[in-house]
Short mmCIF file of C-alpha atoms and ligand atoms in Angstrom, two decimals:
data_model
loop_
_atom_site.label_atom_id
_atom_site.label_comp_id
_atom_site.label_asym_id
_atom_site.label_seq_id
_atom_site.Cartn_x
_atom_site.Cartn_y
_atom_site.Cartn_z
CA MET B 1 63.12 101.05 263.06
CA PHE B 2 64.27 102.53 266.22
CA ALA B 3 67.30 104.82 266.76
CA GLN B 4 68.68 106.87 269.60
CA VAL B 5 71.06 109.88 269.35
CA LEU B 6 72.59 112.06 272.06
CA SER B 7 71.96 115.82 272.23
CA ALA B 8 71.92 118.49 274.93
CA ALA B 9 70.18 121.62 276.03
CA PRO B 10 71.15 124.43 278.12
CA TYR B 11 69.24 124.59 281.46
CA GLY B 12 69.84 127.65 283.57
CA ILE B 13 73.65 128.15 283.18
CA GLU B 14 74.15 124.43 283.11
CA ALA B 15 73.17 121.91 280.56
CA ARG B 16 71.41 118.40 280.52
CA LEU B 17 72.05 115.75 277.97
CA ILE B 18 69.07 114.65 276.06
CA GLU B 19 68.40 111.35 274.35
CA VAL B 20 66.74 111.80 270.93
CA GLN B 21 64.73 108.66 270.22
CA CYS B 22 63.19 108.08 266.88
CA ASP B 23 60.91 105.40 265.74
CA VAL B 24 59.85 104.83 262.20
CA GLY B 25 57.11 102.39 261.46
CA PRO B 26 54.04 101.69 259.28
CA GLY B 27 50.91 103.75 259.68
CA LEU B 28 49.58 107.03 258.53
CA PRO B 29 52.63 109.21 257.41
CA GLY B 30 53.39 111.69 260.00
CA PHE B 31 56.05 113.16 262.36
CA ALA B 32 55.27 113.74 265.98
CA ILE B 33 57.70 115.03 268.69
CA VAL B 34 56.86 114.08 272.19
CA GLY B 35 58.72 114.65 275.62
CA LEU B 36 57.68 118.26 276.81
CA PRO B 37 58.96 120.26 273.96
CA GLU B 38 58.28 124.06 273.74
CA LYS B 39 57.14 125.64 270.52
CA GLU B 40 60.56 125.84 268.81
CA VAL B 41 61.15 122.21 269.39
CA SER B 42 57.86 121.31 267.74
CA GLU B 43 58.77 123.53 264.81
CA ALA B 44 61.92 121.40 264.42
CA ARG B 45 59.57 118.99 262.46
CA GLU B 46 59.38 121.40 259.51
CA ARG B 47 63.13 122.29 259.56
CA VAL B 48 64.31 118.50 259.79
CA ARG B 49 61.81 117.54 256.93
CA SER B 50 63.06 120.32 254.58
CA ALA B 51 66.72 119.98 255.58
CA ILE B 52 66.78 116.13 254.75
CA ARG B 53 65.22 116.70 251.53
CA ASN B 54 67.39 119.58 250.56
CA ALA B 55 70.42 117.62 251.66
CA GLY B 56 69.51 115.09 248.92
CA LEU B 57 68.54 112.36 251.55
CA SER B 58 65.11 110.80 251.70
CA PHE B 59 62.39 111.62 254.02
CA PRO B 60 60.25 108.60 254.75
CA GLN B 61 56.55 108.53 254.02
CA LEU B 62 55.97 106.51 257.28
CA ARG B 63 54.75 107.30 260.76
CA ILE B 64 57.58 108.93 262.66
CA THR B 65 57.69 109.54 266.42
CA ALA B 66 60.63 111.09 268.21
CA ASN B 67 60.84 111.39 271.89
CA LEU B 68 63.10 113.70 273.90
CA ALA B 69 64.18 111.98 277.06
CA PRO B 70 64.06 112.58 279.97
CA ALA B 71 60.41 113.55 279.32
CA ASP B 72 59.87 115.68 282.48
CA LEU B 73 62.43 118.28 281.50
CA ARG B 74 61.13 121.20 279.60
CA LYS B 75 62.97 121.55 276.19
CA GLU B 76 63.54 124.77 274.49
CA GLY B 77 65.41 126.04 271.55
CA ALA B 78 66.43 124.62 267.99
CA GLY B 79 69.57 122.81 269.05
CA PHE B 80 68.04 119.43 268.78
CA ASP B 81 67.54 119.80 265.07
CA LEU B 82 70.64 118.06 264.08
CA ALA B 83 70.17 115.15 266.54
CA LEU B 84 66.61 114.62 265.30
CA ALA B 85 67.64 114.54 261.70
CA VAL B 86 70.46 112.14 262.43
CA ALA B 87 68.24 109.85 264.58
CA LEU B 88 65.71 109.85 261.65
CA LEU B 89 68.42 108.95 259.14
CA VAL B 90 69.64 106.09 261.42
CA ALA B 91 66.14 104.89 261.91
CA THR B 92 65.57 104.73 258.20
CA GLY B 93 68.97 103.12 257.50
CA GLN B 94 70.63 105.97 255.84
CA VAL B 95 73.32 106.26 258.57
CA ALA B 96 74.80 103.23 260.36
CA PRO B 97 73.84 103.19 264.10
CA GLU B 98 77.57 102.63 265.01
CA ALA B 99 78.55 106.00 263.33
CA SER B 100 76.45 108.09 265.63
CA ALA B 101 76.89 106.18 268.95
CA GLY B 102 78.63 108.07 271.77
CA THR B 103 78.59 111.37 269.79
CA LEU B 104 77.04 114.56 270.97
CA PHE B 105 75.02 116.19 268.17
CA VAL B 106 74.03 119.98 268.59
CA GLY B 107 72.91 122.68 265.96
CA GLU B 108 69.86 124.31 264.51
CA LEU B 109 68.99 123.24 260.99
CA ALA B 110 68.04 125.80 258.32
CA LEU B 111 65.61 124.73 255.56
CA ASP B 112 68.41 124.38 253.09
CA GLY B 113 70.23 121.95 255.49
CA GLY B 114 72.78 124.51 256.65
CA LEU B 115 73.61 124.38 260.39
CA ARG B 116 73.53 127.22 262.66
CA PRO B 117 75.17 127.62 266.08
CA VAL B 118 72.92 127.67 269.28
CA ARG B 119 73.72 129.25 272.72
CA GLY B 120 75.07 127.36 275.62
CA MET B 121 77.54 125.27 273.69
CA LEU B 122 80.21 125.34 276.17
CA ALA B 123 77.83 124.28 279.02
CA MET B 124 76.60 121.38 276.65
CA ALA B 125 80.09 120.19 275.96
CA LEU B 126 80.94 120.32 279.70
CA ALA B 127 77.89 118.28 280.60
CA ALA B 128 78.84 115.78 277.76
CA ARG B 129 82.43 115.34 278.96
CA GLU B 130 81.05 114.75 282.46
CA ALA B 131 78.92 111.89 281.12
CA GLY B 132 81.95 110.33 279.40
CA VAL B 133 81.04 111.58 275.73
CA ARG B 134 84.33 111.65 273.67
CA ARG B 135 83.01 113.07 270.42
CA ALA B 136 80.76 115.90 269.26
CA VAL B 137 79.46 117.12 265.84
CA VAL B 138 78.48 120.76 266.03
CA ALA B 139 77.87 123.89 263.91
CA VAL B 140 81.04 125.39 262.61
CA PRO B 141 80.65 128.71 264.76
CA SER B 142 80.00 126.55 267.95
CA ALA B 143 83.25 124.49 267.45
CA PRO B 144 85.83 126.85 269.07
CA GLU B 145 83.59 127.09 272.17
CA ALA B 146 82.98 123.36 272.47
CA GLY B 147 86.64 122.87 271.76
CA LEU B 148 87.58 124.66 275.04
CA VAL B 149 86.58 121.44 276.77
CA ASP B 150 89.39 119.03 277.16
CA GLY B 151 88.81 115.25 276.31
CA ILE B 152 86.08 115.68 273.43
CA ALA B 153 86.87 115.61 269.82
CA VAL B 154 84.74 118.34 268.24
CA HIS B 155 84.10 117.98 264.58
CA PRO B 156 82.70 121.22 262.95
CA VAL B 157 80.17 120.77 260.18
CA ALA B 158 78.54 123.40 258.02
CA SER B 159 75.46 121.37 257.00
CA LEU B 160 73.51 118.22 257.42
CA GLY B 161 74.89 116.93 254.24
CA GLU B 162 78.49 117.37 255.55
CA ALA B 163 77.44 115.62 258.84
CA VAL B 164 76.12 112.71 256.99
CA ALA B 165 79.23 112.50 254.86
CA PHE B 166 81.42 112.54 257.96
CA LEU B 167 79.36 109.85 259.61
CA ARG B 168 79.45 107.57 256.57
CA GLY B 169 83.22 108.00 256.47
CA GLU B 170 83.11 109.67 252.97
CA ARG B 171 84.63 112.84 254.39
CA ALA B 172 87.29 113.32 256.90
CA ILE B 173 86.71 116.22 259.24
CA PRO B 174 89.41 116.56 261.62
CA PRO B 175 88.48 117.74 265.25
CA VAL B 176 89.17 121.40 266.04
CA PRO B 177 92.41 122.01 267.88
CA ARG B 178 92.04 122.89 271.44
CA THR B 179 93.38 126.33 271.39
CA VAL B 180 93.23 128.67 274.41
CA PRO B 181 92.72 132.09 272.89
CA GLU B 182 95.06 135.09 273.33
CA GLU B 183 94.38 137.62 275.91
CA GLU B 184 91.84 140.19 274.93
CA PRO B 185 92.97 143.66 274.13
CA PRO B 186 92.49 146.25 276.92
CA ASP B 187 89.20 148.26 276.91
CA TRP B 188 89.36 149.83 280.17
CA ILE B 189 90.22 153.52 281.03
CA ASP B 190 93.63 153.88 282.74
CA LEU B 191 93.92 155.15 286.12
CA SER B 192 96.72 157.39 285.16
CA LEU B 193 94.09 159.61 283.41
CA VAL B 194 92.25 160.27 286.84
CA ARG B 195 93.36 163.34 288.58
CA GLY B 196 93.47 163.69 292.30
CA GLN B 197 90.87 161.54 294.25
CA GLU B 198 93.76 159.66 296.01
CA HIS B 199 91.25 158.58 298.72
CA ALA B 200 88.93 156.95 296.20
CA ARG B 201 91.91 155.49 294.23
CA ARG B 202 92.92 153.69 297.37
CA ALA B 203 89.48 152.38 298.25
CA LEU B 204 89.20 150.90 294.74
CA GLU B 205 92.59 149.27 295.28
CA ILE B 206 91.36 147.66 298.39
CA ALA B 207 88.02 146.72 296.99
CA ALA B 208 89.65 145.14 294.03
CA ALA B 209 92.06 143.28 296.12
CA GLY B 210 89.41 141.74 298.31
CA ALA B 211 86.48 141.86 296.07
CA HIS B 212 84.51 144.15 298.43
CA HIS B 213 81.44 146.28 297.76
CA VAL B 214 81.99 150.02 297.34
CA LEU B 215 79.74 152.97 297.23
CA MET B 216 81.19 156.26 295.98
CA VAL B 217 79.34 159.44 296.88
CA GLY B 218 80.26 162.85 295.34
CA PRO B 219 79.12 165.81 293.30
CA PRO B 220 78.56 165.56 289.54
CA GLY B 221 81.80 165.50 287.40
CA ALA B 222 84.08 164.62 290.27
CA GLY B 223 85.05 161.44 288.58
CA LYS B 224 82.94 158.56 290.07
CA SER B 225 81.94 156.88 286.76
CA LEU B 226 85.44 157.57 285.34
CA LEU B 227 86.80 155.77 288.47
CA ALA B 228 84.60 152.81 288.25
CA LYS B 229 85.36 152.28 284.56
CA CYS B 230 89.20 151.97 285.63
CA LEU B 231 88.35 148.87 287.65
CA PRO B 232 88.61 146.14 284.95
CA GLY B 233 92.30 147.37 284.52
CA ILE B 234 93.27 146.82 288.15
CA LEU B 235 91.46 143.41 288.40
CA PRO B 236 93.66 140.24 287.94
CA LEU B 237 92.83 138.14 284.84
CA LEU B 238 90.34 135.19 285.47
CA THR B 239 91.96 131.86 286.29
CA PHE B 240 91.12 129.26 283.71
CA ASP B 241 88.51 127.67 285.73
CA GLU B 242 86.88 131.03 286.37
CA ALA B 243 87.14 131.81 282.77
CA LEU B 244 85.25 128.63 281.92
CA GLU B 245 82.57 129.54 284.37
CA VAL B 246 82.14 133.11 283.15
CA THR B 247 82.15 131.97 279.50
CA ARG B 248 79.53 129.34 280.08
CA ILE B 249 77.29 131.85 281.68
CA HIS B 250 77.73 134.45 278.82
CA SER B 251 77.24 131.61 276.29
CA VAL B 252 74.04 130.52 277.67
CA ALA B 253 72.81 134.18 277.70
CA GLY B 254 73.79 134.34 274.01
CA LEU B 255 76.49 136.76 274.52
CA LEU B 256 79.38 135.24 273.37
CA SER B 257 80.88 136.05 270.01
CA PRO B 258 82.52 133.10 268.01
CA GLU B 259 85.65 135.14 267.53
CA ARG B 260 86.18 135.13 271.40
CA PRO B 261 85.21 131.86 272.52
CA LEU B 262 86.79 132.18 275.91
CA LEU B 263 86.42 135.28 278.17
CA ARG B 264 89.67 135.96 280.07
CA ARG B 265 88.82 139.41 281.63
CA ARG B 266 86.61 139.94 284.57
CA PRO B 267 83.09 140.99 283.59
CA PHE B 268 82.10 144.60 284.02
CA ARG B 269 78.40 145.02 283.92
CA SER B 270 76.76 148.34 284.13
CA PRO B 271 73.01 148.03 283.64
CA HIS B 272 70.93 151.06 283.24
CA HIS B 273 68.95 152.16 286.25
CA THR B 274 65.73 151.27 284.14
CA VAL B 275 66.81 147.63 284.30
CA SER B 276 63.89 145.23 285.23
CA TYR B 277 63.72 142.89 288.24
CA ALA B 278 64.23 139.86 285.93
CA GLY B 279 66.97 141.74 284.02
CA MET B 280 68.89 142.14 287.11
CA VAL B 281 68.41 139.02 289.34
CA GLY B 282 67.38 136.49 286.32
CA GLY B 283 64.18 135.09 285.17
CA GLY B 284 62.15 135.66 282.14
CA HIS B 285 59.81 133.25 280.28
CA GLY B 286 60.30 129.55 280.26
CA ILE B 287 63.47 128.17 281.83
CA PRO B 288 64.95 131.27 283.87
CA SER B 289 67.76 132.86 282.18
CA PRO B 290 70.57 134.67 284.07
CA GLY B 291 70.44 138.18 284.97
CA GLU B 292 72.97 141.09 285.29
CA ILE B 293 74.15 139.81 288.79
CA THR B 294 75.10 136.43 287.14
CA LEU B 295 76.58 137.96 284.19
CA ALA B 296 78.84 139.94 286.58
CA HIS B 297 79.97 136.66 288.32
CA HIS B 298 83.69 136.97 289.31
CA GLY B 299 83.57 140.47 288.09
CA VAL B 300 81.95 143.92 288.69
CA LEU B 301 78.44 145.04 288.84
CA PHE B 302 78.53 148.86 288.45
CA LEU B 303 75.31 150.63 289.46
CA ASP B 304 75.75 154.26 288.41
CA GLU B 305 73.26 156.77 289.86
CA LEU B 306 72.38 154.03 292.46
CA PRO B 307 69.13 155.88 293.91
CA GLU B 308 67.58 156.01 290.49
CA PHE B 309 67.25 152.27 290.49
CA ASP B 310 63.83 150.77 291.41
CA ARG B 311 63.78 150.01 295.04
CA LYS B 312 62.44 146.50 294.59
CA VAL B 313 65.44 145.81 292.25
CA LEU B 314 67.97 147.01 294.72
CA GLU B 315 66.27 145.08 297.65
CA ALA B 316 66.52 141.96 295.58
CA LEU B 317 70.23 142.30 295.68
CA ARG B 318 70.42 141.89 299.49
CA GLN B 319 70.51 138.25 299.30
CA PRO B 320 73.00 137.71 296.62
CA LEU B 321 75.18 140.41 297.86
CA GLU B 322 75.90 138.28 300.93
CA GLU B 323 75.16 134.66 299.74
CA ARG B 324 76.91 135.24 296.29
CA ARG B 325 74.15 133.26 294.40
CA ILE B 326 70.57 133.60 293.61
CA THR B 327 67.70 131.16 293.31
CA VAL B 328 65.20 132.10 290.65
CA VAL B 329 61.87 130.41 290.90
CA ARG B 330 59.47 130.62 287.91
CA ALA B 331 56.40 128.61 286.96
CA GLY B 332 57.52 125.50 288.95
CA THR B 333 61.11 125.56 287.73
CA SER B 334 63.71 126.65 290.32
CA VAL B 335 67.28 127.52 289.14
CA THR B 336 70.28 128.66 291.22
CA PHE B 337 72.74 130.94 289.56
CA PRO B 338 76.09 131.87 290.70
CA ALA B 339 76.40 135.64 291.51
CA SER B 340 79.76 136.44 293.27
CA PHE B 341 80.30 139.95 292.03
CA MET B 342 81.74 143.03 293.50
CA LEU B 343 79.13 145.76 293.83
CA VAL B 344 80.27 149.30 292.86
CA GLY B 345 77.88 151.91 293.32
CA ALA B 346 77.96 155.70 292.45
CA MET B 347 75.69 158.35 293.55
CA ASN B 348 75.33 162.21 294.25
CA PRO B 349 74.83 163.17 297.89
CA CYS B 350 71.55 164.92 297.03
CA PRO B 351 69.35 165.47 293.97
CA CYS B 352 71.07 168.68 292.98
CA GLY B 353 74.37 166.97 293.77
CA HIS B 354 76.17 169.67 295.60
CA LEU B 355 75.29 169.08 299.29
CA GLY B 356 78.26 169.63 301.45
CA ASP B 357 80.36 171.67 298.81
CA PRO B 358 81.36 174.97 300.53
CA LEU B 359 81.61 176.65 297.19
CA ARG B 360 78.36 175.36 295.43
CA PRO B 361 75.39 175.92 297.64
CA CYS B 362 72.87 173.01 297.67
CA ARG B 363 69.47 173.98 296.05
CA CYS B 364 67.58 170.94 297.42
CA ARG B 365 64.84 171.26 300.11
CA PRO B 366 65.47 169.13 303.12
CA HIS B 367 62.59 166.83 302.30
CA GLU B 368 63.97 166.23 298.80
CA VAL B 369 67.36 165.23 300.23
CA ALA B 370 65.64 162.92 302.75
CA GLY B 371 63.49 161.43 299.88
CA TYR B 372 66.60 160.78 297.78
CA ARG B 373 68.41 158.99 300.48
CA LYS B 374 65.41 156.87 301.55
CA ARG B 375 65.60 155.21 298.24
CA LEU B 376 68.49 153.11 299.65
CA SER B 377 67.34 151.09 302.64
CA GLY B 378 69.43 150.58 305.72
CA PRO B 379 69.94 146.80 305.13
CA PHE B 380 71.15 147.52 301.61
CA LEU B 381 73.73 150.05 302.89
CA ASP B 382 74.80 147.73 305.63
CA ARG B 383 76.05 145.52 302.94
CA VAL B 384 78.51 147.82 301.57
CA ASP B 385 82.11 147.41 302.69
CA LEU B 386 83.63 150.79 301.74
CA PHE B 387 81.96 154.15 301.61
CA VAL B 388 83.95 156.58 299.65
CA GLN B 389 83.64 160.23 299.34
CA VAL B 390 84.63 161.62 295.93
CA PRO B 391 84.68 165.37 296.33
CA ARG B 392 84.91 168.09 293.65
CA LEU B 393 88.59 168.38 292.45
CA THR B 394 90.52 171.26 293.73
CA ARG B 395 92.10 173.93 291.48
CA GLU B 396 95.43 172.39 292.09
CA GLU B 397 94.42 168.86 291.22
CA LEU B 398 92.62 170.08 288.06
CA LEU B 399 95.81 171.83 286.73
CA ALA B 400 98.32 169.48 288.07
CA GLU B 401 100.72 168.28 285.41
CA GLY B 402 100.92 164.51 284.75
CA GLY B 403 98.53 161.93 285.71
CA GLY B 404 98.32 159.43 288.76
CA GLU B 405 99.82 155.87 288.93
CA PRO B 406 98.92 153.63 286.00
CA SER B 407 96.49 150.74 286.34
CA GLU B 408 99.39 148.37 285.61
CA ALA B 409 101.24 149.15 288.81
CA VAL B 410 97.95 149.08 291.02
CA ARG B 411 97.07 145.69 289.40
CA ARG B 412 100.29 144.18 290.43
CA ARG B 413 99.81 145.05 294.12
CA VAL B 414 96.11 143.75 293.68
CA GLU B 415 97.40 140.52 292.31
CA GLY B 416 99.94 140.19 295.29
CA ALA B 417 97.11 140.37 297.66
CA ARG B 418 94.98 138.01 295.64
CA ASP B 419 97.90 135.50 295.76
CA VAL B 420 97.84 135.77 299.61
CA GLN B 421 94.16 135.06 299.63
CA ARG B 422 94.35 132.10 297.26
CA SER B 423 96.86 130.34 299.47
CA ARG B 424 94.34 130.84 302.32
CA PHE B 425 91.53 129.20 300.45
CA GLY B 426 93.49 126.41 298.78
CA ALA B 427 92.08 124.84 295.77
CA ARG B 428 88.59 126.16 295.85
CA GLY B 429 89.96 129.75 295.53
CA GLY B 430 88.25 132.76 296.88
CA THR B 431 88.56 136.34 298.32
CA ASN B 432 88.41 137.97 301.60
CA ALA B 433 84.90 139.18 300.94
CA GLU B 434 83.85 135.46 300.74
CA LEU B 435 85.35 134.30 304.23
CA SER B 436 82.67 132.39 306.12
CA PRO B 437 82.41 133.21 309.90
CA LYS B 438 84.57 130.28 310.77
CA GLU B 439 87.24 131.38 308.32
CA VAL B 440 86.99 135.03 309.64
CA GLN B 441 87.77 133.71 313.10
CA ARG B 442 90.82 131.56 311.74
CA TRP B 443 92.33 134.13 309.39
CA CYS B 444 91.46 137.59 310.72
CA ALA B 445 93.68 137.60 313.92
CA LEU B 446 94.06 141.11 315.31
CA THR B 447 96.95 142.43 317.34
CA PRO B 448 95.87 143.54 320.83
CA GLU B 449 96.04 147.12 319.67
CA GLY B 450 94.03 146.43 316.47
CA ARG B 451 91.41 144.62 318.65
CA SER B 452 91.10 147.51 321.05
CA LEU B 453 90.73 149.99 318.28
CA LEU B 454 87.98 148.05 316.71
CA ALA B 455 86.18 147.61 319.94
CA ARG B 456 86.09 151.37 320.43
CA ALA B 457 84.75 151.71 316.81
CA VAL B 458 81.71 149.45 317.55
CA ASP B 459 80.23 152.27 319.61
CA HIS B 460 81.60 155.22 317.72
CA PHE B 461 80.18 154.00 314.28
CA ALA B 462 77.26 152.10 315.79
CA LEU B 463 78.54 149.00 313.97
CA THR B 464 76.06 146.14 313.37
CA GLY B 465 77.29 142.64 313.71
CA ARG B 466 77.55 142.63 309.96
CA GLY B 467 79.28 145.81 309.78
CA TYR B 468 81.77 144.63 312.42
CA VAL B 469 82.51 141.45 310.20
CA ARG B 470 82.77 143.45 307.15
CA THR B 471 85.20 146.04 308.56
CA LEU B 472 87.30 143.14 309.86
CA LYS B 473 87.48 141.50 306.34
CA VAL B 474 88.39 144.92 304.69
CA ALA B 475 91.19 145.28 307.40
CA ARG B 476 92.30 141.80 306.43
CA THR B 477 92.62 142.98 302.79
CA ILE B 478 94.58 146.12 303.81
CA ALA B 479 96.87 143.94 305.71
CA ASP B 480 97.31 141.46 302.75
CA LEU B 481 98.16 144.50 300.60
CA ALA B 482 100.79 145.25 303.05
CA ALA B 483 101.86 141.66 303.41
CA SER B 484 101.11 141.51 307.05
CA ALA B 485 100.06 138.19 308.62
CA THR B 486 98.29 139.85 311.56
CA ILE B 487 95.86 142.81 311.47
CA GLY B 488 97.32 145.72 313.36
CA PRO B 489 95.78 149.06 314.37
CA GLU B 490 96.95 150.93 311.16
CA HIS B 491 94.77 148.31 309.08
CA VAL B 492 91.90 148.65 311.21
CA ALA B 493 92.14 152.48 311.23
CA GLU B 494 92.28 152.55 307.47
CA ALA B 495 89.22 150.02 307.26
CA LEU B 496 87.29 152.27 309.51
CA GLN B 497 87.86 155.40 307.43
CA TYR B 498 85.57 153.67 304.91
CA ARG B 499 83.04 152.71 307.29
CA ALA B 500 81.88 156.07 308.16
CA PHE B 501 78.15 155.65 308.82
CA PRO B 502 76.29 156.46 305.50
CA GLU B 503 74.55 159.52 307.06
CA GLU B 504 77.91 161.07 307.82
CA VAL B 505 79.23 160.47 304.40
CA LEU B 506 76.12 161.91 302.87
CA LEU B 507 76.14 165.20 304.85
N1 ATP I 1 89.25 163.03 288.81
C1 ATP I 1 89.18 163.24 287.37
N2 ATP I 1 90.29 163.16 286.61
C2 ATP I 1 90.27 163.35 285.38
N3 ATP I 1 89.07 163.64 284.66
C3 ATP I 1 88.01 163.78 285.27
C4 ATP I 1 87.93 163.60 286.69
N4 ATP I 1 86.60 163.74 287.16
C5 ATP I 1 86.05 164.18 286.05
N5 ATP I 1 86.71 164.09 284.96
C6 ATP I 1 86.28 164.37 283.66
O1 ATP I 1 84.85 164.60 283.73
C7 ATP I 1 84.04 163.65 282.95
C8 ATP I 1 82.89 163.19 283.83
O2 ATP I 1 83.28 162.68 284.91
P1 ATP I 1 82.32 161.50 285.59
O3 ATP I 1 81.52 161.08 284.68
O4 ATP I 1 83.34 160.34 286.10
O5 ATP I 1 81.70 162.29 286.90
P2 ATP I 1 80.75 161.74 287.87
O6 ATP I 1 81.34 161.80 289.13
O7 ATP I 1 80.38 160.12 287.44
O8 ATP I 1 79.49 162.61 287.81
P3 ATP I 1 77.81 162.38 287.84
O9 ATP I 1 77.60 162.39 289.33
O10 ATP I 1 77.27 163.49 287.21
O11 ATP I 1 77.78 161.11 287.29
C9 ATP I 1 84.99 162.56 282.86
O12 ATP I 1 84.75 161.80 281.63
C10 ATP I 1 86.34 163.00 282.76
O13 ATP I 1 86.63 163.60 281.40
MG1 MG I 2 78.64 159.54 286.80
#
């Protein structure tokens, strides 16, 4: 007999629906799986066989052929196990075909028949809904994640036996309620703990408001890493759609915990400087998996000790820094991942870290300083929107009573500026950093004084075309923070403070 059951597989950060077909007929007993399965899928035979027997069901001594369609798609992982088992049970008359129709089955079987969760559940549930599927049977720990998707009844089962009892109508398993989880507890550092560094605090506020890229330069112990860690606290929460997108990415990467099925906070990724090329941009064996830049989508990518990163890895960021997505090609498979992140870099001005400090002489030789800076290419630096100097704290700043403004107050201003930007972009949402050339023309209107100041700056700062547009966008954000519809000279002047050519910042 022939049977067909619906399953799905993550593909990149999306998912594809897979038809699991099963044919059972006379012939030499055996169990073959065809349809481009990778090793884990082929091993499903053993898991399905044991699970069916251990669930007290019968495994036929017949010739069994299972096909995973579409056949041209590479299949990885153990998520098809449940669908394979159900298809086999339908084909052998142990489950009625109507019971499994129109239902998505996802889960890995253990030998004893128990069901385990698989990564990418959210992406699979979204793909299923898109295809009009209204019911899913998944492993218990996957249920809250699948249950985030509106319009699908998600039935959690702990084992194959339970799934079969449910399908036969012997056991009622109500669908999980669709709950939007509570907000996560704060785990960032509060800005009120940062002493001094008014200039850098303001720069971070502007960067957060418009999702601009920042580079902080200063001596050791000035507070660069500390400031960066404050960022999550001043960024607005994700919208629900953004949260689904971010959660889907983390789910596919296997980074989602069942206790927190929906990520509400903007991601803050701080990979170590030894991160590999694939770890940063995505790739790996088989179907490419998302890298740090995609895990940082809608959030922050913090690169501490920037010049220590492999130059090849940094250069690979050039394209996603502008296009906000990355295409990874591997062994004939090409996947495009979103990568709209805010880059925050931190570095010392020289290897010893004290160059430019009047009280701490720099011990580096000129060629050492030059070699250190050469690790960052001109094109890479040209993509930075705000260069920020973070000097050593003065005695007064160190000993001052009380801290600075708390994160909460800054976040409210950032949210205000983001609201203005949202009204600009309409339904698709977006930030000033993402304005297209046409939108820059439409939305970044300068007053005559603002225009003439910016014109003078082109020569003074030797601005490139890109530098010019980036300055204009930062000025737009500064004006948004001030609730000003047009961009005046005061906004341009402040944007230019952060545009000081890198050479000058570094000296
Ligand atoms: N501006 C500051 N306000 C309050 N504490 C600070 C400040 N700067 C530094 N500190 C204290 O010093 C510690 C080290 O600072 P941080 O790691 O941010 O320095 P850094 O600028 O990143 O230095 P490095 O260049 O060596 O990485 C912080 O954890 C904090 O305790
Ligand atoms: Mg640091």
